XYZ file of C-alpha atoms in Angstrom:
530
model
C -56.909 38.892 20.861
C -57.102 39.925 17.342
C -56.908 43.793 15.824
C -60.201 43.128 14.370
C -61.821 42.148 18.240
C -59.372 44.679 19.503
C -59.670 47.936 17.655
C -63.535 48.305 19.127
C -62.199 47.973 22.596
C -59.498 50.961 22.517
C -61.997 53.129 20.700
C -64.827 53.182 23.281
C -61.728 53.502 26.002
C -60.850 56.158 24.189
C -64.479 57.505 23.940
C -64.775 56.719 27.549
C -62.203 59.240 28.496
C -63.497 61.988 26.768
C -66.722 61.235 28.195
C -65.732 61.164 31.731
C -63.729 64.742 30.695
C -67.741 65.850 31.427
C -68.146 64.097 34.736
C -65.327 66.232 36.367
C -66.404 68.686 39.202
C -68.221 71.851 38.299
C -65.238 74.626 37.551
C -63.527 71.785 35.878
C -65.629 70.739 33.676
C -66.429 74.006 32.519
C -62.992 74.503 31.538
C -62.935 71.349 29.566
C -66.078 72.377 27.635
C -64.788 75.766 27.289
C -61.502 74.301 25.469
C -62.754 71.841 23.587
C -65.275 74.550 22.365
C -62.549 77.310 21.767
C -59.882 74.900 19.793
C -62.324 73.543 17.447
C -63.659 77.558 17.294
C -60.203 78.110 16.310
C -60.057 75.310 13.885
C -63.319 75.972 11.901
C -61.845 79.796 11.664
C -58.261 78.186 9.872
C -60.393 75.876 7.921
C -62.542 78.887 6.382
C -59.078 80.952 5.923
C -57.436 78.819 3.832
C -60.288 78.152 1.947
C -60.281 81.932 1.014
C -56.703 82.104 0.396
C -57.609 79.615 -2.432
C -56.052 80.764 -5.571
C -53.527 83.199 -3.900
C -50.107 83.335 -5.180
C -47.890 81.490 -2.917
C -50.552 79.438 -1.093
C -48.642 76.348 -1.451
C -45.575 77.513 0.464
C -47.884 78.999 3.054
C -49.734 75.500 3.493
C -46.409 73.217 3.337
C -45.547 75.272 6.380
C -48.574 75.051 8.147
C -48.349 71.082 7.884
C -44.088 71.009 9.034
C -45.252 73.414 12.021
C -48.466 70.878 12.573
C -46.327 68.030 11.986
C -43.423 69.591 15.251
C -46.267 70.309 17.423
C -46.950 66.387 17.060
C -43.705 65.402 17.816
C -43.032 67.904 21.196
C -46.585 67.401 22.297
C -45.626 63.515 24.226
C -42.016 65.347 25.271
C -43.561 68.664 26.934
C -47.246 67.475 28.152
C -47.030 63.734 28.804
C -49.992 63.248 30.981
C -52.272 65.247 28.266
C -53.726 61.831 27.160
C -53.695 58.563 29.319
C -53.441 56.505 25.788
C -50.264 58.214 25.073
C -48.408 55.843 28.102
C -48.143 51.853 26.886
C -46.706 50.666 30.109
C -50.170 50.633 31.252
C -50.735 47.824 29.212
C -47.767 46.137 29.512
C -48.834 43.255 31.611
C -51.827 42.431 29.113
C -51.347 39.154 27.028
C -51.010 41.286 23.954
C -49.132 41.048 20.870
C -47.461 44.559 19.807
C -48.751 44.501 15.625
C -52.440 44.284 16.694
C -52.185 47.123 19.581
C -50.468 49.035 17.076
C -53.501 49.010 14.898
C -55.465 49.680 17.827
C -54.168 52.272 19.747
C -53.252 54.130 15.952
C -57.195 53.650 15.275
C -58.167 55.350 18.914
C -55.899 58.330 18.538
C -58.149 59.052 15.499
C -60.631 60.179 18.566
C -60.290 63.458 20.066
C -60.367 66.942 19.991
C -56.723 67.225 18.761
C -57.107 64.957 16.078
C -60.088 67.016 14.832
C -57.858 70.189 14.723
C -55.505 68.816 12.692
C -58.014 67.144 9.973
C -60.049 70.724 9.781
C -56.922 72.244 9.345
C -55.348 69.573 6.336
C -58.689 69.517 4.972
C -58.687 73.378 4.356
C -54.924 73.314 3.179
C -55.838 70.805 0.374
C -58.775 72.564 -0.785
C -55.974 75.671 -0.672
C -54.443 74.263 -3.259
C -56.098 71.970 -5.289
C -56.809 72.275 -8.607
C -58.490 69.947 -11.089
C -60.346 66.218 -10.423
C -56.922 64.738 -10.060
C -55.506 67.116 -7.678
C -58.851 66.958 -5.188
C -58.517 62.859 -5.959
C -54.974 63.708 -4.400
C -56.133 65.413 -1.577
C -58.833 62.322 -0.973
C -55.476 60.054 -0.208
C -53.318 63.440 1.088
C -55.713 64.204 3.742
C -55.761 61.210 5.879
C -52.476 60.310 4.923
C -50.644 62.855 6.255
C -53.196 62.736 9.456
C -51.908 59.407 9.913
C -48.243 60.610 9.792
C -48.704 62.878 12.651
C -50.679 60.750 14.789
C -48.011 57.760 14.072
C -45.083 60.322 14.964
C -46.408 61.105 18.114
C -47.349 57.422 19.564
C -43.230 56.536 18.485
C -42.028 59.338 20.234
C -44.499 58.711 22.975
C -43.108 55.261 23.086
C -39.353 55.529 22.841
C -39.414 58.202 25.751
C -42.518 56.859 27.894
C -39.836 56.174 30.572
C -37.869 58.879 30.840
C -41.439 60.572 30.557
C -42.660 58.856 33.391
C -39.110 59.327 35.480
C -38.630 62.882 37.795
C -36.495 63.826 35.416
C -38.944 63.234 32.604
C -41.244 65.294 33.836
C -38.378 68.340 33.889
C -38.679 68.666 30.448
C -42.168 70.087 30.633
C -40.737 73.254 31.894
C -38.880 73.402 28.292
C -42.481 74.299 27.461
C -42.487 77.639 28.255
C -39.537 78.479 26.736
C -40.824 76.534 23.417
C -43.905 78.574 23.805
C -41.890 82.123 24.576
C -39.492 81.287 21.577
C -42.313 80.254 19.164
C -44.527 83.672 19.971
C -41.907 85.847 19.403
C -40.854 84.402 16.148
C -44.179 84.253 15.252
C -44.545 87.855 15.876
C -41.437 88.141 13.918
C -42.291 86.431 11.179
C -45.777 87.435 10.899
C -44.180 91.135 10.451
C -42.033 90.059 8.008
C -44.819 88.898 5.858
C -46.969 91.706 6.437
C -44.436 93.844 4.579
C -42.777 91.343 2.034
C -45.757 88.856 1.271
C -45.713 85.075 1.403
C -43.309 84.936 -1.738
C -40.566 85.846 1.654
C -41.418 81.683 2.172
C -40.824 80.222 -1.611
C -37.349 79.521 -0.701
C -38.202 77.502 2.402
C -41.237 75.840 1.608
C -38.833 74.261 -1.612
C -37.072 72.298 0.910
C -39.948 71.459 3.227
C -42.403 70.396 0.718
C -40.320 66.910 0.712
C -40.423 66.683 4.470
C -43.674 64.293 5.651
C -46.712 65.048 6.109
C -45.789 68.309 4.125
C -45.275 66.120 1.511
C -48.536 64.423 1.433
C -50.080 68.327 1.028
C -47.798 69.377 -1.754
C -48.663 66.539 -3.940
C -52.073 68.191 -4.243
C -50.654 71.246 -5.706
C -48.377 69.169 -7.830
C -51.339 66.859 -9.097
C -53.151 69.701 -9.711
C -50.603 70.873 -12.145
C -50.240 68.025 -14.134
C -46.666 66.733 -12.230
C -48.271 63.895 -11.528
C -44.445 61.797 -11.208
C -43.565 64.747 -8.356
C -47.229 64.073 -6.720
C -46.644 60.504 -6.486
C -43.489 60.463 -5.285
C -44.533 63.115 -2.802
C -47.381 60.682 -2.048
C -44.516 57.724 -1.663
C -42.039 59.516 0.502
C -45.204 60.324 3.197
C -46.586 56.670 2.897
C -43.150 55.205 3.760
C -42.554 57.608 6.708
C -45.924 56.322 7.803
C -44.460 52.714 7.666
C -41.183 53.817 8.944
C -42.822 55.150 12.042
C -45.304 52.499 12.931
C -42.375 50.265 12.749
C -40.510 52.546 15.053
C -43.159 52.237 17.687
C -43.809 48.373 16.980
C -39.986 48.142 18.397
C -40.506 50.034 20.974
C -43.630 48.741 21.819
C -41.778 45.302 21.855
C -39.200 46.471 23.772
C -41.226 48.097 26.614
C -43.605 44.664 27.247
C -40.245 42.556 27.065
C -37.884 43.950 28.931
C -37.045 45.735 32.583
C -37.141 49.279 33.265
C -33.498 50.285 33.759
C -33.969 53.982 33.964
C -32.146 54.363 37.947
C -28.822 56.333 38.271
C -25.949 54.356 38.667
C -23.630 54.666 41.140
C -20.844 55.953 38.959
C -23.381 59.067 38.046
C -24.061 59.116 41.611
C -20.721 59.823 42.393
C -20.272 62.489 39.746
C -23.581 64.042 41.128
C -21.623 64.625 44.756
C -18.111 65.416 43.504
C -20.285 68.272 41.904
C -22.176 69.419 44.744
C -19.035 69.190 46.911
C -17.390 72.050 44.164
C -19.867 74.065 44.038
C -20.060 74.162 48.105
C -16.566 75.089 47.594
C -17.271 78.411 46.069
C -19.637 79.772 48.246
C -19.260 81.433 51.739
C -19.110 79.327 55.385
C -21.707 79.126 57.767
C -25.087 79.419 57.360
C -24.993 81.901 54.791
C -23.121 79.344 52.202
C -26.030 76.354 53.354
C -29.261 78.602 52.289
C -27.577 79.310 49.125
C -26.484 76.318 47.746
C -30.024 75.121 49.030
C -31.738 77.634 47.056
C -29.552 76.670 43.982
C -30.361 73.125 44.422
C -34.135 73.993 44.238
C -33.542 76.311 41.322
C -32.255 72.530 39.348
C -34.005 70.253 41.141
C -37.530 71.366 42.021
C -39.841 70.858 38.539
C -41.943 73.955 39.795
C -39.033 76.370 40.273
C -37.422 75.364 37.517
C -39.876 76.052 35.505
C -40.390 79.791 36.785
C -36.334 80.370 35.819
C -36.385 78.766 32.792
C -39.535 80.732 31.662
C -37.972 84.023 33.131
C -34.445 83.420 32.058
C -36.447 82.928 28.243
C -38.832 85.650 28.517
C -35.902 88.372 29.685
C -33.267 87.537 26.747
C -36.145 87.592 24.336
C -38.056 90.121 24.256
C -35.058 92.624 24.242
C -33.262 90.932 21.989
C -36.188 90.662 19.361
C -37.062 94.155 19.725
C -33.686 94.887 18.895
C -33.581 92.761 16.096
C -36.733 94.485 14.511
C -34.954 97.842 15.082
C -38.340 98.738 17.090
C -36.431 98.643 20.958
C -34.273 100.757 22.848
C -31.272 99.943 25.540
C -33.557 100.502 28.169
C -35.798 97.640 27.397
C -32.814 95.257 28.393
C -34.282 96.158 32.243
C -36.840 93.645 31.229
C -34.557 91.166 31.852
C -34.036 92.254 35.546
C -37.549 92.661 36.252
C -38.032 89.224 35.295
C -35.610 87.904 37.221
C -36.102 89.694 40.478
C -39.656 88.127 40.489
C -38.005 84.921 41.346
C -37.598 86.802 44.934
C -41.207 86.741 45.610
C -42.910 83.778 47.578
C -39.186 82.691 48.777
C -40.986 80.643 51.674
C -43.938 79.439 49.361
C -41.173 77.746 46.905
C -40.214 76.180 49.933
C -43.761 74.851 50.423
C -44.308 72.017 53.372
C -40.598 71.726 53.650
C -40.285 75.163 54.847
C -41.039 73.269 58.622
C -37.806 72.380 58.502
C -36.115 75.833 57.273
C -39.322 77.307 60.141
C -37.229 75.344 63.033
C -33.966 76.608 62.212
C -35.053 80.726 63.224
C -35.457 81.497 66.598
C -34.281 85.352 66.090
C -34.836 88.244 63.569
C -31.059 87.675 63.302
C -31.748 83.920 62.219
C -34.446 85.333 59.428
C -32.137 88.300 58.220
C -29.545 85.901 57.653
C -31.820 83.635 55.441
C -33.422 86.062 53.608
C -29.911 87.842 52.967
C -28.594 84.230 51.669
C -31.524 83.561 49.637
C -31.144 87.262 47.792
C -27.323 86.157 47.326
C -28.095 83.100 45.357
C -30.378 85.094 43.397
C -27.775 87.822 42.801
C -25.044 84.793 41.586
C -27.358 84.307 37.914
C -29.414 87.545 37.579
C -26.586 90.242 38.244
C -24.496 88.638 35.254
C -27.705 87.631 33.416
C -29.049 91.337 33.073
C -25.437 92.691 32.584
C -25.211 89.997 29.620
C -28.639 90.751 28.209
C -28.333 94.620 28.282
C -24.652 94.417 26.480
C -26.328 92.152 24.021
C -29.341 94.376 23.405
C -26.711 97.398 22.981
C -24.803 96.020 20.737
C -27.417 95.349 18.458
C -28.994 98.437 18.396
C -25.595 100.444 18.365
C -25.990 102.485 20.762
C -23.065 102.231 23.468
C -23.368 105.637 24.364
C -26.836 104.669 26.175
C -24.980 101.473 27.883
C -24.122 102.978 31.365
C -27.482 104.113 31.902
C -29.221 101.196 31.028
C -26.764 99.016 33.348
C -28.037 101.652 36.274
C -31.357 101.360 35.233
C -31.174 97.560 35.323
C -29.106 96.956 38.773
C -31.125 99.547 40.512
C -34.529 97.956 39.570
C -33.076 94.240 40.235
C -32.069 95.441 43.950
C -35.653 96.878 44.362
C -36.964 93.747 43.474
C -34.921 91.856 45.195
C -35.777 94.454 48.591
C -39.875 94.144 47.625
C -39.114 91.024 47.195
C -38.110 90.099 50.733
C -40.930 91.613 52.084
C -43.557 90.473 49.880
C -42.426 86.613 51.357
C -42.620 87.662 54.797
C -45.847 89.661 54.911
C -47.972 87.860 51.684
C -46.322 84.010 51.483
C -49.064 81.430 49.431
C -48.510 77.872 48.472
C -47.384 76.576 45.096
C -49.519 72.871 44.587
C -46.273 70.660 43.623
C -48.759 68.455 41.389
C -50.312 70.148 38.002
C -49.403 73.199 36.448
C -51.270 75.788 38.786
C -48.655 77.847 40.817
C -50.898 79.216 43.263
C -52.998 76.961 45.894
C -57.280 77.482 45.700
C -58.041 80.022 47.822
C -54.865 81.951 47.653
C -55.114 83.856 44.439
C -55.454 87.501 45.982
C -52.436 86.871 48.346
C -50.451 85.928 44.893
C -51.583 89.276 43.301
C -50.699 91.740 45.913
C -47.293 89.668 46.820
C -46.264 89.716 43.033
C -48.192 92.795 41.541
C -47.936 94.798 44.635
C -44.008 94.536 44.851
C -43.832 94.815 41.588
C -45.733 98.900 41.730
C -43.042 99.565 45.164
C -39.831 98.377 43.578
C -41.016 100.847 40.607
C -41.609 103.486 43.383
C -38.169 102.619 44.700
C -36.521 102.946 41.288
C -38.955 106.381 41.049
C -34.921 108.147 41.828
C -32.863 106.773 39.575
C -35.304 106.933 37.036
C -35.676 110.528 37.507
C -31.795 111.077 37.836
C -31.202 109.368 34.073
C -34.724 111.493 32.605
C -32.992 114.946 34.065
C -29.578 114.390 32.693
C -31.241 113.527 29.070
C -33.176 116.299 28.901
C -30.857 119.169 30.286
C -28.715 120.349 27.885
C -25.182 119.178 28.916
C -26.792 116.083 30.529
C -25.541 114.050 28.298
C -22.020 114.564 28.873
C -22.970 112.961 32.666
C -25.211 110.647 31.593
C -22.729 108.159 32.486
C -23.150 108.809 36.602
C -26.374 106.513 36.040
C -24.374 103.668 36.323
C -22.496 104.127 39.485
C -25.982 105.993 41.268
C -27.565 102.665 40.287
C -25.314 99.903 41.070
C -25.050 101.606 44.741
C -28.819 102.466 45.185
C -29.766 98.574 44.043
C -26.807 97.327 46.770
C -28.374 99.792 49.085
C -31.852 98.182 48.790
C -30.759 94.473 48.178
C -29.037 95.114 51.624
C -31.631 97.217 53.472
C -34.645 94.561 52.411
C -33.919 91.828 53.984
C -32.806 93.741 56.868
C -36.442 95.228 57.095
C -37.980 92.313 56.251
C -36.200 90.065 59.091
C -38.226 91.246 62.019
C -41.821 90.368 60.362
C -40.526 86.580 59.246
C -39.429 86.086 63.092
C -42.777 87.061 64.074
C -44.739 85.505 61.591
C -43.376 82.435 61.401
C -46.296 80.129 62.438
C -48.794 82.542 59.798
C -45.784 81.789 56.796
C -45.791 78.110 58.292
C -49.607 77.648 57.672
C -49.858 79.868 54.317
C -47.232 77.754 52.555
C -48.532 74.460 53.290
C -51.713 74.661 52.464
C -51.062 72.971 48.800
């Protein structure tokens, strides 16, 4: 089939798709409306922002960033959200008689269609009317525009296409929970940034945006300005170096294209890795303790790397806790005492133990016959926990004290930390026994319909008891900072808190042994319900 017969094909399949986006069921469909309705919101507000920022000083350093940061989110959108558009995957067509140059065209032509694509033209259209100036610099923006539109499309379809398999593999579909972490990173340096220019001014960019405004589709936007100032040899060379990336990339995805209908997937472990993959697991069984005790806990750490949806949950937490201390810190706006962040977000990875289990937990459900049985598996499951968030808060709250300075205020904050991640980690037993729900292993929703409520008062409810809990310690560090040789004994915080958090991490599961043994079937039925 020809591109000519074969470029009206893809774009009704494309239009198809968004149409049947309305034929979903009712709570769904609202939700798609809602989105579509709220991004292009979004990108009608950008479009009328940088047309009032026309004329500004700087506006050309602002606007080269915009289109490097729009060009990224191109690039990570195939890695981190693969099954956000069904035209994204080729092998679906790889058993069609067709030759890779036309579907090029084809597919490039479709991906024209959609709400995403729509963003991004609002949004280049406003950042060349920024900075235009002149007929010759909005004749440069006429060929800018779609130009660099084309870039971005054409960058995601060849990373789409040289990854579609790894994509499609288990271990593919691990790297969406890098997205939460790209998304924690991103708002905090945001928030950094958008600080930093508050006080400074966009002049703080000048120095990057020099280097960037060579880098496609950037490129494309920064010959406007340049046209517009009469450098017409930078403009077209600007112009040049975004065309050829355009070529350069639709040749990259021709290959792969090529390569995909031609040849056999080959993306299966080998039995060399396999054998590195048990030598591993046979170490690391090695270090921890005999009996049942050592089984739950290298279980639990095999779900922590192998499960997508519990991975996800640390790698988000693990983020979230180093971040928003540290950046506080690095703003001068924090204290020591915000590095207990870090433990709070890691002791929430206690809650739900049996839901992260979810139908499997049958076969963890057979294996307790006594309270004994369930205080051992909820002590072992507390113990894994323990083996990455004890060091992980320690680490975090020496960090966050050493950039603020302030060692004297290190002790306490340790306390503060180890006795709120044992009170989690207490809560947190009990929580699972008496409030388990189901986490759907397909999607990204992490609580099962109809189990919302039981997810609020397991998470939110510890949450308000292990701060009741810590209600001593806390006290104990506010009395010896206000009384007037307190600080000379401000350091008892930290010994007080490391035993009070053993106390509870002990006492917990202890508690909370009795009520799994008896609600076994209840936690059997809860957790499978996804």
């Amino acid at each position: 089939m020809s591109a000519s017969a074969l470029t009206p094909v893809f774009v009704r399949l494309k239009l198809s798709l968004l149409r049947n986006g309305l034929r979903r069921p009712g709570a769904q469909r609202v939700g798609y409306i809602a989105s579509a309705v709220v991004v292009l919101l979004f990108a009608v507000l950008q479009l009328v922002g940088l047309i009032a920022l026309r004329g500004q000083a700087h506006i050309e350093s602002l606007v080269v960033l915009a289109a490097v940061v729009l060009g990224l989110g191109w690039a990570v959108m195939p890695l981190f959200f693969p099954t956000g558009d069904e035209t994204l995957d080729p092998t679906r067509l790889v058993m069609l008689p067709l030759r890779p140059q036309p579907l090029v065209r084809a597919l490039l032509t479709a991906s024209l269609v959609g709400i995403g694509p729509l963003f991004t033209l609002l949004l280049l259209i406003g950042s060349a009317l920024a900075v235009a100036r002149g007929a010759v610099g909005f004749l440069a923006s006429a060929v800018a525009v779609p130009l660099a539109l084309l870039v971005c499309l054409a960058l995601a379809r060849a990373v789409a296409a040289a990854n579609v398999r790894l994509l499609a593999s288990r271990k593919g579909r691990d790297l969406a929970v890098l997205s939460g972490l790209l998304i924690a990173i991103g708002a905090q340096v945001v928030n950094f940034g958008a600080q930093r220019l508050g006080s400074a001014g966009l002049g703080e960019l000048d120095p990057v945006a020099d280097v960037l405004r060579w880098v496609p589709p950037a490129s494309a936007l920064a010959a406007v300005h340049a046209a517009g100032e009469g450098s017409y040899g930078i403009a077209a060379g600007q112009l040049a170096l975004a065309a050829g990336a355009l070529v350069a990339l639709l040749a990259v995805w021709s290959r792969h294209l090529t390569k995909l209908m031609t040849s056999p997937d080959e993306s299966t472990l080998t039995s060399t890795e396999t054998a590195v993959r048990e030598r591993s697991s046979a170490g690391l069984r090695r270090l921890l303790p005999a009996g049942r005790t050592g089984t739950v806990m290298e279980r639990s750490l095999r779900y922590v790397w192998r499960d997508p949806k519990t991975k996800a949950a640390w790698v988000t937490s693990l983020a979230i806790g180093l971040i928003v201390p540290v950046f506080n810190a690095w703003q001068g706006t924090g204290s020591v005492y915000i590095a207990c962040f870090a433990a709070g977000m890691l002791g929430i990875q206690m809650y739900n133990q049996f839901g992260q289990d979810t139908s499997a937990f049958w076969i963890v459900a057979l294996t307790i016959s006594s309270p004994r049985d369930a205080y051992v598996e909820l002590r072992a499951r507390a113990l894994a926990l323990l083996l990455v968030t004890l060091p992980y808060a320690a680490l975090v709250t020496v960090v966050t004290t050493a950039m603020l300075g302030d060692w004297r205020r290190l002790p306490e904050a340790l306390g503060l930390s180890f006795a709120l991640l044992g009170a989690m980690l207490a809560t947190g037993a009990w929580t699972s026994a008496r409030f388990p729900y189901s986490i759907p292993q397909e999607g990204y929703k992490n609580v099962a319909p109809g189990q919302t409520g039981l997810a609020w008062i397991s998470v939110f409810g510890g949450m308000i008891a292990a701060a009741v809990l810590c209600a001593p310690v806390i006290a104990l560090a506010i009395w010896l900072n206000v009384s007037a040789r307190g600080d000379h004994w401000a350091w008892l915080v930290f010994p007080v808190g490391t035993v009070y958090g053993a106390v509870l991490t002990a006492v917990g599961p202890r508690l909370a042994a009795p009520q799994t043994a008896r609600r076994l079937p209840e936690i059997l039925a809860a957790v499978s319900k996804g």
